[in-house]
Coordinates of C-alpha atoms in Angstrom, one line a residue:
M7 CA -5.0 -87.8 1.9
S8 CA -3.8 -84.9 4.7
E9 CA -1.2 -82.8 5.0
M10 CA 0.5 -80.1 6.8
M11 CA 1.0 -76.9 4.1
T12 CA 0.2 -73.0 5.1
G13 CA -3.1 -70.7 3.9
A14 CA -1.2 -69.5 0.9
E15 CA -0.3 -73.2 0.0
M16 CA -3.9 -73.8 0.6
V17 CA -5.4 -71.4 -2.0
V18 CA -2.7 -72.8 -4.9
R19 CA -3.5 -76.3 -4.4
A20 CA -7.2 -76.1 -3.9
L21 CA -6.8 -74.4 -7.3
Q22 CA -4.6 -77.1 -8.9
D23 CA -7.9 -79.8 -7.3
Q24 CA -10.6 -77.3 -9.1
G25 CA -8.5 -77.9 -12.3
V26 CA -8.0 -74.0 -12.6
E27 CA -5.2 -73.4 -15.6
H28 CA -4.9 -69.8 -15.5
L29 CA -5.6 -67.5 -12.7
F30 CA -5.8 -63.1 -13.8
G31 CA -4.1 -61.3 -11.3
Y32 CA -2.0 -58.5 -9.8
P33 CA 0.3 -58.5 -6.6
G34 CA 0.3 -56.6 -3.2
G35 CA 1.2 -57.1 0.5
A36 CA -1.5 -58.3 1.5
V37 CA -1.2 -61.0 -0.9
L38 CA 2.7 -61.7 -1.6
P39 CA 2.3 -65.4 0.6
I40 CA 0.2 -66.3 -2.3
Y41 CA 1.7 -65.1 -5.0
D42 CA 5.0 -67.0 -3.0
A43 CA 3.9 -70.3 -3.8
I44 CA 2.5 -69.8 -7.3
F45 CA 5.7 -69.3 -7.9
Q46 CA 7.1 -72.4 -6.5
Q47 CA 4.2 -74.1 -8.3
D48 CA 3.9 -74.9 -12.4
K49 CA 0.3 -76.0 -12.8
V50 CA -1.4 -73.1 -12.2
K51 CA -0.7 -69.9 -15.1
H52 CA -0.8 -66.4 -13.8
V53 CA -1.7 -63.7 -16.4
L54 CA -0.3 -60.6 -15.0
V55 CA -3.2 -57.9 -15.6
R56 CA -2.4 -54.1 -15.7
H57 CA -5.8 -53.2 -14.3
E58 CA -7.5 -55.0 -11.1
Q59 CA -10.8 -54.5 -12.9
G60 CA -9.2 -55.9 -16.1
A61 CA -8.1 -59.2 -14.1
V62 CA -12.0 -59.4 -13.6
H63 CA -12.9 -58.9 -17.0
A64 CA -10.6 -61.4 -18.6
A65 CA -11.8 -63.9 -15.9
E66 CA -15.2 -63.0 -16.7
G67 CA -14.2 -63.7 -21.2
Y68 CA -12.5 -66.8 -19.6
A69 CA -15.7 -68.5 -17.9
R70 CA -18.0 -67.4 -20.9
S71 CA -16.3 -68.7 -23.9
G72 CA -15.2 -71.6 -21.4
A73 CA -18.8 -73.1 -21.4
G74 CA -19.3 -73.1 -17.7
K75 CA -15.1 -73.0 -16.4
V76 CA -15.2 -70.8 -13.2
G77 CA -12.9 -68.4 -13.8
C78 CA -10.3 -67.3 -11.0
V79 CA -8.9 -63.8 -10.0
L80 CA -6.5 -63.2 -7.1
V81 CA -5.6 -59.2 -5.5
T82 CA -4.1 -57.8 -2.6
S83 CA -6.2 -56.2 0.1
G84 CA -7.6 -52.4 0.0
P85 CA -7.5 -50.4 -3.7
G86 CA -6.8 -54.0 -5.4
A87 CA -10.4 -54.9 -4.3
T88 CA -12.1 -51.7 -4.7
N89 CA -11.2 -51.5 -8.3
A90 CA -12.2 -55.3 -8.5
V91 CA -16.3 -54.2 -7.5
T92 CA -17.3 -53.3 -11.3
G93 CA -16.1 -56.3 -12.6
L94 CA -17.5 -58.6 -9.7
T95 CA -20.9 -56.6 -10.0
D96 CA -21.2 -57.1 -14.4
A97 CA -20.5 -61.2 -13.7
L98 CA -23.3 -60.9 -10.9
L99 CA -25.8 -58.8 -13.4
D100 CA -24.8 -61.6 -16.1
S101 CA -24.8 -64.6 -14.0
I102 CA -20.3 -65.5 -14.8
P103 CA -19.5 -67.9 -13.1
L104 CA -16.4 -66.0 -11.2
V105 CA -13.6 -66.8 -7.7
V106 CA -12.2 -63.9 -6.9
I107 CA -9.3 -63.9 -4.1
T108 CA -8.9 -60.7 -2.1
G109 CA -6.5 -60.4 0.4
Q110 CA -6.6 -58.5 3.4
V111 CA -5.2 -56.9 6.7
P112 CA -3.7 -59.4 9.5
T113 CA -7.4 -60.5 11.9
H114 CA -5.8 -58.5 14.3
L115 CA -5.6 -55.4 12.4
I116 CA -9.2 -55.9 10.6
G117 CA -11.6 -52.6 11.8
S118 CA -8.6 -50.2 13.0
D119 CA -8.1 -48.8 10.1
A120 CA -4.5 -50.4 9.1
F121 CA -3.0 -49.9 5.8
Q122 CA -4.4 -51.0 3.1
E123 CA -7.4 -51.9 4.8
C124 CA -11.1 -52.4 3.3
D125 CA -14.1 -53.9 4.4
T126 CA -13.9 -55.7 1.6
V127 CA -17.0 -58.3 2.6
G128 CA -19.2 -54.6 3.1
I129 CA -18.2 -53.7 0.2
T130 CA -18.7 -56.7 -2.2
R131 CA -21.8 -57.7 0.1
S132 CA -24.4 -56.0 -3.0
C133 CA -22.3 -57.3 -5.7
T134 CA -21.4 -61.4 -5.1
K135 CA -23.4 -64.1 -4.9
H136 CA -21.8 -65.2 -2.1
N137 CA -18.5 -64.3 -0.4
Y138 CA -16.0 -65.2 2.6
L139 CA -14.0 -63.6 5.3
V140 CA -11.8 -66.6 6.4
K141 CA -10.8 -65.8 10.0
S142 CA -9.4 -69.9 10.7
I143 CA -6.9 -71.8 8.6
H144 CA -9.3 -74.8 9.6
D145 CA -11.6 -73.0 7.4
L146 CA -10.1 -72.5 4.3
P147 CA -9.9 -75.9 2.1
R148 CA -13.6 -76.1 3.2
V149 CA -14.3 -72.3 2.5
L150 CA -11.9 -72.3 -1.1
H151 CA -14.2 -75.8 -2.6
E152 CA -17.4 -74.5 -1.6
A153 CA -17.3 -71.7 -3.4
F154 CA -16.6 -73.2 -6.8
Y155 CA -19.2 -74.6 -6.1
V156 CA -21.8 -71.9 -5.3
A157 CA -20.4 -69.7 -7.9
A158 CA -20.7 -72.6 -10.6
N159 CA -24.1 -74.1 -9.4
G160 CA -27.7 -72.9 -9.6
R161 CA -27.3 -69.0 -11.6
P162 CA -24.2 -68.5 -11.5
G163 CA -21.6 -65.1 -10.4
P164 CA -19.2 -64.2 -8.2
V165 CA -17.6 -65.5 -5.2
V166 CA -15.5 -63.5 -3.3
I167 CA -13.0 -64.5 -0.6
D168 CA -11.5 -62.6 1.5
I169 CA -7.5 -64.0 3.2
P170 CA -6.0 -61.8 5.9
K171 CA -2.5 -62.2 5.7
D172 CA -1.5 -64.4 9.1
I173 CA -4.3 -66.8 7.8
Q174 CA -2.0 -67.3 4.4
F175 CA 1.2 -67.3 6.7
A176 CA -0.5 -70.1 9.3
T177 CA -0.2 -74.0 9.4
G178 CA -2.9 -76.3 9.3
T179 CA -4.2 -79.3 7.7
Y180 CA -5.2 -79.7 3.7
S181 CA -7.3 -82.4 2.2
R182 CA -9.8 -82.2 -0.8
P183 CA -13.2 -83.0 1.1
R184 CA -15.1 -84.9 -1.0
D185 CA -19.0 -82.7 -1.2
N186 CA -17.5 -79.0 -1.4
Q187 CA -21.6 -78.6 -1.7
H188 CA -22.8 -75.6 0.2
K189 CA -24.7 -77.3 3.9
T190 CA -27.8 -75.0 2.7
Y191 CA -27.5 -74.2 -1.2
R192 CA -29.0 -76.9 -3.3
P193 CA -30.5 -74.8 -6.2
V194 CA -33.3 -77.1 -8.3
V195 CA -32.7 -78.1 -11.8
K196 CA -34.6 -80.2 -11.9
G197 CA -38.2 -78.8 -13.1
D198 CA -41.9 -79.4 -11.7
L199 CA -43.5 -82.3 -14.6
A200 CA -47.1 -80.6 -13.6
K201 CA -46.2 -77.0 -14.5
I202 CA -43.9 -78.8 -17.5
K203 CA -47.1 -81.0 -18.8
A204 CA -48.9 -77.9 -18.6
A205 CA -46.8 -75.7 -20.6
V206 CA -46.7 -77.9 -23.7
E207 CA -49.8 -78.3 -22.9
L208 CA -50.4 -74.5 -23.1
I209 CA -48.1 -74.2 -26.1
A210 CA -49.4 -76.9 -28.7
G211 CA -52.6 -74.9 -28.5
A212 CA -51.1 -71.7 -29.3
K213 CA -52.8 -69.6 -32.4
K214 CA -49.8 -66.6 -32.1
P215 CA -46.6 -68.0 -30.2
I216 CA -43.2 -66.7 -29.7
F217 CA -39.8 -68.2 -27.8
Y218 CA -38.2 -65.1 -26.1
T219 CA -34.6 -66.8 -25.1
G220 CA -31.9 -65.4 -22.7
G221 CA -28.4 -65.5 -20.6
G222 CA -29.8 -69.2 -19.3
V223 CA -29.9 -71.2 -22.2
I224 CA -26.1 -69.8 -22.7
N225 CA -25.0 -70.8 -19.5
S226 CA -26.6 -74.4 -19.2
G227 CA -24.7 -75.1 -21.4
P228 CA -24.3 -76.2 -25.2
Q229 CA -27.2 -79.0 -24.6
A230 CA -29.3 -76.6 -23.4
S231 CA -29.0 -74.7 -26.5
A232 CA -29.3 -78.3 -29.0
L233 CA -32.3 -78.8 -26.8
L234 CA -33.8 -75.4 -27.9
R235 CA -33.5 -75.9 -31.6
E236 CA -34.7 -79.2 -31.4
L237 CA -37.7 -77.9 -29.7
A238 CA -38.2 -75.3 -32.6
R239 CA -38.2 -77.5 -34.7
L240 CA -41.0 -79.7 -33.5
T241 CA -43.1 -76.3 -33.0
G242 CA -41.9 -74.5 -36.3
Y243 CA -42.2 -70.9 -33.7
P244 CA -40.3 -68.4 -34.0
V245 CA -37.5 -67.4 -32.0
T246 CA -36.3 -64.5 -30.4
S247 CA -32.9 -63.7 -27.9
T248 CA -32.2 -61.0 -25.9
L249 CA -28.6 -59.5 -25.3
M250 CA -27.4 -61.7 -24.3
G251 CA -29.0 -65.3 -25.5
L252 CA -27.4 -64.3 -29.3
G253 CA -26.2 -67.8 -30.5
A254 CA -28.3 -70.4 -28.5
F255 CA -30.7 -70.2 -32.1
P256 CA -28.3 -69.6 -35.1
A257 CA -29.0 -66.3 -36.6
A258 CA -29.4 -68.2 -40.0
D259 CA -32.2 -69.9 -39.3
K260 CA -35.7 -68.6 -41.3
Q261 CA -36.8 -69.0 -37.3
W262 CA -34.9 -66.9 -35.6
L263 CA -36.6 -62.7 -35.9
G264 CA -33.4 -60.9 -34.5
M265 CA -32.4 -59.9 -31.1
L266 CA -35.6 -57.9 -29.4
G267 CA -35.7 -54.9 -26.7
M268 CA -34.5 -51.5 -27.0
H269 CA -32.4 -52.1 -30.4
G270 CA -33.6 -55.3 -31.3
T271 CA -35.8 -55.9 -34.9
Y272 CA -39.0 -54.7 -35.7
E273 CA -40.5 -58.0 -36.5
A274 CA -39.4 -59.5 -32.9
N275 CA -40.5 -56.8 -31.0
L276 CA -43.8 -57.1 -33.2
A277 CA -44.3 -60.6 -32.6
M278 CA -43.4 -60.5 -28.8
H279 CA -45.9 -57.5 -29.0
D280 CA -48.9 -59.6 -30.5
C281 CA -47.6 -63.0 -29.4
D282 CA -50.9 -65.3 -27.2
V283 CA -48.7 -67.6 -26.0
M284 CA -44.6 -66.6 -24.4
I285 CA -42.1 -69.2 -23.6
N286 CA -39.2 -67.4 -22.0
I287 CA -36.2 -69.3 -21.7
G288 CA -34.0 -68.6 -19.2
A289 CA -34.5 -64.4 -19.4
R290 CA -35.3 -62.2 -16.5
F291 CA -37.7 -59.6 -18.3
D292 CA -34.5 -56.9 -18.4
D293 CA -36.2 -53.5 -18.8
R294 CA -34.2 -53.1 -21.8
I295 CA -36.8 -55.7 -23.1
T296 CA -39.5 -54.7 -21.9
G297 CA -39.9 -50.9 -22.1
R298 CA -43.1 -49.8 -20.3
I299 CA -44.1 -52.2 -18.4
D300 CA -48.0 -51.7 -18.4
G301 CA -47.8 -52.1 -22.1
F302 CA -45.6 -55.1 -22.5
S303 CA -47.3 -58.6 -24.2
P304 CA -50.7 -57.4 -22.5
R305 CA -52.5 -60.2 -24.3
S306 CA -50.1 -63.0 -23.9
K307 CA -49.9 -66.3 -21.5
K308 CA -46.6 -66.4 -20.2
I309 CA -44.5 -69.0 -19.4
H310 CA -41.0 -68.5 -17.4
I311 CA -38.0 -71.2 -16.5
D312 CA -35.7 -70.2 -14.8
I313 CA -33.1 -71.4 -12.4
D314 CA -33.2 -68.4 -10.1
P315 CA -36.5 -68.6 -8.1
S316 CA -36.7 -64.8 -7.4
S317 CA -36.6 -63.7 -10.6
I318 CA -40.1 -65.8 -11.6
N319 CA -42.5 -63.3 -11.4
K320 CA -40.3 -60.5 -10.0
T321 CA -41.2 -58.5 -13.5
V322 CA -44.0 -59.5 -14.9
K323 CA -46.1 -62.2 -13.2
V324 CA -46.6 -65.0 -15.5
D325 CA -49.4 -67.9 -15.7
I326 CA -46.5 -70.2 -15.8
G327 CA -43.4 -70.6 -13.3
I328 CA -40.7 -73.4 -14.0
V329 CA -38.2 -73.3 -11.4
G330 CA -35.3 -74.8 -13.1
D331 CA -32.3 -75.7 -15.2
C332 CA -33.2 -74.6 -18.6
A333 CA -31.3 -77.7 -20.8
H334 CA -33.4 -79.8 -17.4
V335 CA -36.6 -78.4 -18.3
L336 CA -35.9 -77.8 -22.1
E337 CA -34.7 -82.0 -22.3
D338 CA -38.3 -82.1 -20.1
M339 CA -40.5 -80.5 -21.9
V340 CA -39.0 -82.5 -25.5
R341 CA -39.9 -85.0 -24.5
I342 CA -42.6 -84.9 -23.3
W343 CA -44.1 -83.3 -27.0
R344 CA -42.8 -86.5 -27.9
E345 CA -44.0 -88.7 -26.1
T346 CA -48.6 -87.0 -26.2
G347 CA -47.9 -86.4 -30.0
A348 CA -48.4 -82.9 -29.8
Q349 CA -49.6 -80.9 -32.5
T350 CA -49.2 -77.0 -33.7
D351 CA -52.3 -75.3 -35.3
K352 CA -50.5 -75.3 -38.2
T353 CA -53.6 -73.3 -39.9
A354 CA -53.2 -70.6 -36.9
L355 CA -49.1 -70.5 -37.8
A356 CA -49.2 -70.1 -41.4
A357 CA -51.4 -66.8 -40.1
W358 CA -48.8 -65.5 -37.6
W359 CA -45.7 -66.6 -40.0
T360 CA -47.7 -64.3 -42.8
Q361 CA -48.2 -61.1 -40.5
I362 CA -44.5 -62.1 -39.4
E363 CA -43.3 -62.1 -43.1
G364 CA -44.9 -59.0 -43.0
W365 CA -43.2 -56.6 -40.0
R366 CA -40.1 -58.1 -41.6
G367 CA -40.5 -57.0 -44.8
R368 CA -39.6 -52.9 -43.0
K369 CA -36.6 -54.3 -42.7
S370 CA -36.0 -52.6 -39.6
L371 CA -32.2 -53.3 -39.6
A372 CA -31.7 -50.9 -43.2
Y373 CA -29.4 -47.8 -43.9
K374 CA -28.5 -45.8 -46.3
Q375 CA -25.1 -46.9 -48.2
S376 CA -22.1 -44.5 -48.6
D377 CA -20.0 -44.8 -51.3
T378 CA -17.4 -42.2 -49.3
I379 CA -17.7 -42.8 -46.0
I380 CA -17.6 -45.7 -43.6
K381 CA -21.3 -46.6 -42.2
P382 CA -20.9 -48.6 -39.2
Q383 CA -23.2 -51.4 -40.0
Y384 CA -21.4 -51.6 -43.2
A385 CA -18.1 -52.5 -41.0
I386 CA -19.4 -54.8 -38.9
E387 CA -21.3 -56.8 -41.8
R388 CA -18.1 -56.8 -43.6
L389 CA -16.1 -58.3 -40.3
Y390 CA -18.2 -60.6 -40.0
Q391 CA -18.8 -61.7 -43.8
L392 CA -14.6 -61.9 -43.7
T393 CA -14.0 -63.9 -40.3
K394 CA -17.6 -66.5 -40.5
D395 CA -15.6 -68.8 -41.5
R396 CA -13.2 -69.3 -38.8
D397 CA -15.1 -69.2 -36.1
P398 CA -14.2 -66.2 -34.0
F399 CA -15.1 -65.3 -30.4
I400 CA -16.5 -61.6 -30.5
T401 CA -15.8 -59.2 -27.4
T402 CA -17.5 -55.8 -27.4
E403 CA -17.3 -52.2 -24.7
V404 CA -20.7 -51.0 -24.5
G405 CA -22.4 -48.3 -26.9
Q406 CA -23.7 -47.4 -30.1
H407 CA -21.0 -50.5 -31.6
Q408 CA -22.1 -52.9 -29.2
M409 CA -26.0 -52.7 -30.8
W410 CA -24.0 -52.4 -34.3
A411 CA -22.2 -55.8 -33.7
A412 CA -25.8 -57.6 -31.9
Q413 CA -27.7 -56.3 -35.0
H414 CA -25.4 -57.1 -38.1
F415 CA -23.1 -59.6 -36.9
H416 CA -24.6 -63.3 -37.1
F417 CA -24.0 -66.1 -34.3
Q418 CA -24.3 -69.3 -35.0
E419 CA -23.2 -70.9 -32.0
P420 CA -23.5 -69.9 -27.7
N421 CA -20.1 -69.4 -26.4
R422 CA -18.8 -66.6 -29.3
W423 CA -20.7 -63.5 -28.3
M424 CA -18.9 -62.0 -24.7
T425 CA -20.3 -58.9 -24.0
S426 CA -21.7 -56.5 -20.9
G427 CA -25.4 -56.8 -20.9
G428 CA -26.7 -56.4 -17.1
L429 CA -24.4 -53.3 -16.3
G430 CA -23.8 -51.8 -19.5
T431 CA -19.2 -51.8 -18.7
M432 CA -17.6 -49.3 -21.0
G433 CA -13.5 -51.2 -21.2
Y434 CA -15.4 -54.8 -20.8
G435 CA -14.0 -55.4 -24.0
L436 CA -10.3 -55.8 -24.4
P437 CA -10.0 -57.7 -20.9
A438 CA -12.9 -59.5 -21.3
A439 CA -11.0 -60.5 -25.4
I440 CA -7.4 -61.7 -23.0
G441 CA -9.3 -64.1 -21.3
V442 CA -11.1 -65.5 -24.3
Q443 CA -7.4 -65.9 -26.2
M444 CA -6.4 -67.3 -23.1
K445 CA -8.5 -69.3 -22.5
N446 CA -8.7 -70.1 -26.8
P447 CA -5.0 -69.9 -27.6
K448 CA -5.8 -70.7 -31.5
A449 CA -9.0 -68.8 -32.1
L450 CA -9.8 -65.5 -33.5
V451 CA -10.6 -63.3 -31.0
I452 CA -12.4 -59.8 -31.9
D453 CA -12.9 -57.4 -29.0
I454 CA -16.2 -54.5 -31.2
A455 CA -15.0 -51.6 -29.4
G456 CA -15.9 -47.1 -30.1
E457 CA -13.0 -45.3 -29.6
A458 CA -14.3 -43.9 -26.1
S459 CA -14.6 -47.5 -24.4
I460 CA -11.5 -49.0 -25.3
L461 CA -9.9 -46.1 -23.4
M462 CA -10.9 -47.6 -21.0
N463 CA -8.8 -49.9 -19.7
M464 CA -6.0 -49.8 -23.0
Q465 CA -3.8 -50.9 -20.6
E466 CA -4.3 -53.9 -21.5
M467 CA -2.8 -53.9 -24.4
S468 CA 0.7 -54.6 -22.0
T469 CA -1.2 -57.5 -20.8
A470 CA -2.0 -58.7 -24.7
V471 CA 1.4 -58.4 -25.6
Q472 CA 3.1 -59.7 -22.5
Y473 CA 1.5 -63.0 -23.1
R474 CA 1.4 -63.1 -26.9
L475 CA -2.2 -63.3 -27.8
P476 CA -3.3 -61.8 -31.0
V477 CA -6.6 -60.5 -29.9
K478 CA -7.8 -57.6 -32.6
I479 CA -9.1 -54.6 -31.2
F480 CA -11.8 -53.0 -34.2
I481 CA -12.8 -49.3 -33.2
L482 CA -15.6 -48.2 -34.8
N483 CA -14.3 -44.3 -34.0
N484 CA -16.9 -41.7 -34.6
E485 CA -15.1 -39.1 -32.2
Y486 CA -18.3 -39.0 -30.0
M487 CA -19.7 -41.5 -27.1
G488 CA -21.8 -42.9 -29.9
M489 CA -24.5 -43.3 -27.2
V490 CA -25.0 -40.4 -25.3
R491 CA -24.7 -38.6 -28.3
Q492 CA -27.2 -40.1 -29.8
W493 CA -29.5 -39.6 -26.5
Q494 CA -29.1 -36.3 -26.7
E495 CA -30.1 -35.9 -29.5
L496 CA -33.0 -38.0 -29.8
L497 CA -34.1 -37.3 -26.5
H498 CA -32.4 -34.0 -25.4
G499 CA -32.5 -31.2 -28.6
G500 CA -29.4 -32.2 -29.2
R501 CA -27.7 -30.8 -27.1
Y502 CA -24.4 -32.6 -27.2
S503 CA -22.7 -32.3 -23.5
E504 CA -19.5 -34.0 -22.9
S505 CA -20.0 -36.4 -26.1
Y506 CA -18.1 -35.3 -28.3
S507 CA -14.2 -37.4 -27.7
E508 CA -11.5 -35.0 -28.4
S509 CA -7.8 -35.1 -27.8
L510 CA -8.0 -38.2 -29.3
P511 CA -4.6 -41.0 -29.3
D512 CA -3.0 -41.8 -33.0
F513 CA -4.3 -45.5 -32.1
V514 CA -1.9 -46.8 -34.3
K515 CA 1.1 -45.3 -32.8
L516 CA -0.7 -46.2 -29.8
A517 CA -0.5 -49.8 -31.1
E518 CA 2.8 -49.2 -32.3
A519 CA 4.0 -48.1 -28.4
Y520 CA 2.7 -50.9 -26.8
G521 CA 4.4 -53.3 -29.3
G522 CA 1.2 -53.9 -31.4
H523 CA 0.1 -53.8 -34.6
G524 CA -2.2 -50.6 -35.7
I525 CA -4.0 -50.2 -39.0
R526 CA -6.3 -47.3 -40.0
C527 CA -8.8 -47.2 -42.3
D528 CA -11.7 -44.7 -43.9
D529 CA -12.3 -45.5 -47.1
P530 CA -15.1 -48.5 -47.5
A531 CA -13.3 -49.6 -50.5
K532 CA -10.2 -50.1 -48.7
L533 CA -11.8 -51.5 -46.0
D534 CA -11.6 -55.6 -47.0
A535 CA -8.2 -54.9 -47.6
A536 CA -7.5 -53.5 -44.0
I537 CA -9.5 -56.0 -42.8
M538 CA -7.8 -58.8 -43.9
E539 CA -4.8 -57.1 -42.5
M540 CA -5.5 -57.2 -39.2
I541 CA -6.9 -60.3 -39.6
E542 CA -3.4 -61.9 -40.6
T543 CA -1.6 -60.6 -38.4
P544 CA 0.1 -62.6 -35.5
K545 CA 0.1 -60.5 -32.9
P546 CA -1.8 -57.6 -31.4
V547 CA -3.8 -55.6 -33.6
I548 CA -5.6 -52.0 -33.3
F549 CA -8.1 -51.5 -36.1
D550 CA -8.9 -47.5 -36.2
C551 CA -11.8 -47.7 -38.1
I552 CA -13.0 -44.2 -38.9
V553 CA -17.4 -44.1 -39.7
A554 CA -19.5 -41.5 -39.9
K555 CA -19.8 -39.3 -36.8
E556 CA -23.4 -38.8 -36.7
E557 CA -24.8 -42.5 -37.3
N558 CA -28.0 -43.3 -35.3
C559 CA -28.2 -46.9 -34.0
F560 CA -32.1 -48.4 -35.2
P561 CA -34.6 -49.4 -34.4
M562 CA -34.5 -48.3 -31.1
I563 CA -37.2 -47.8 -28.1
P564 CA -37.8 -44.9 -26.5
S565 CA -37.2 -44.1 -22.9
G566 CA -41.2 -44.0 -21.8
K567 CA -42.1 -46.4 -24.5
A568 CA -43.6 -49.7 -24.7
H569 CA -41.6 -52.3 -27.0
N570 CA -44.3 -52.0 -29.8
E571 CA -43.3 -48.5 -30.4
M572 CA -39.8 -47.6 -31.7
I573 CA -38.1 -45.3 -33.5
L574 CA -37.4 -46.7 -37.3
P575 CA -34.9 -45.6 -39.5
D576 CA -36.3 -42.8 -41.9
F577 CA -34.3 -42.3 -44.8
E578 CA -34.9 -38.6 -45.6
G579 CA -33.7 -36.9 -42.3
D580 CA -31.4 -40.3 -41.0
T581 CA -33.2 -39.0 -37.4
G582 CA -36.0 -41.8 -37.6
Q583 CA -39.7 -41.8 -36.6
I584 CA -41.6 -43.7 -34.7
I585 CA -43.8 -46.7 -35.7
D586 CA -46.3 -48.6 -34.3
A587 CA -47.4 -52.4 -34.9
K588 CA -49.3 -51.4 -38.4
G589 CA -46.5 -49.5 -39.4
K590 CA -48.5 -45.8 -38.5
Q591 CA -45.9 -42.6 -37.1
L592 CA -46.9 -41.9 -33.6
V593 CA -45.8 -38.5 -32.0

């Protein structure tokens, strides 16, 4: 049924029709008509953040923990839109479905350098999946619904709708389109069966195989994770994952090799290097995985499954490229495997596992324990042990703490791990945790942070307190920008240029100033009790965990090295040494 309404009312009605329950935003002059329309209804709940970057990260956390839900944002023109750019870029690189509505000056003022005007479409063209400037009220209903389709289908991503103020005031006819698909954007979800059959044949004939999984498995939904687990069971092959794919395969499973890449495990990286068949499911051969391209898994046949056609052969040339949604392709793979009675080479596979167990024996995630100071790895291990039965959601900031969390917090299910992968955005974790908590109000939500990263968007504590969101901020405080300091130590001769975190606040007092609860702990013997206090406090908590100042995050693939040349911990000097696949120390 068609109705007459203003553009602002159309925005709110479209959000309602799309099932949007929460909208993250910050008001300003160019979007006040929309805010007025929000005021006059109660179906869409607005969440007032303290910075537009925080709004987008909160929407990312909301979307990622909601297993396919589109995150929604509303910001004003000019600085409102430009403040959102970091979040948009983050969402684009990590394939997060968002619809971000920005205000714009009236159409007759566009291009005149009016107050709070910027070329939002031009600025966001390179950091969105698609964007729109709506110049006619008649286009607005179609654009609003089309944006949700574009954001969520194919490889997910952020979509911006820039709406001039006069269009918000204008009156037109609104009706929900029967088909809100884009006219030309129709992503392929079913893979080519001939290629899938060829892939199954290649997989069955492998002697030293490995499943290399990424965020595409998570984005494809719970069914994709279930099918990955089924295929792994059928084959008995080892499984590893990128940072973004953690949780798609259970970390407790004996076939799990841990994360791979720059700070991945020795066994995962060496198995990738020495494999003869690599099955890439939903990953994009990121440089943090491959290391030096010409040294990346040089003797393997490579299968690549990805929803994004542009990812196939973009970075690494593959032997079989299958364009399609991970869940659909895995479903066909499992079916064909069963129908054809495919069998693995059990003798070769046993030998392959023996080799992998030898690499596992190096215990690349080990660290030197201490009775007097909290090691950051130990802090994460205790956090995991004390929270694992509560099925927590974990967000992170960016830095050493992020990598230690990936290494030592063991995820068994998808959509429990929210981190900034592609962009590496400091300040991501707290607003993302707010979005996760808003979507999952009864869940335990923890932002694992560093003392430098957390200050990037600390203002969002106000949002957490205002909406009574009991998010927990677990800070590994080493008084350094830890990853910067580590690189300066290992690659720049120990010249710690501007990486020391001076003039830090008293985080306990800061928590109390916001109306939250503060905890400080620097004693390993008291850590468990302090973590339990954090968990059981029914409001936002800042936990200042004082850890070893100069602990390095190992393993590590140094810049310019291949992925089989890793720095592993050397407990003699705690600085590390570069080890190759045979355990030989390299210069």
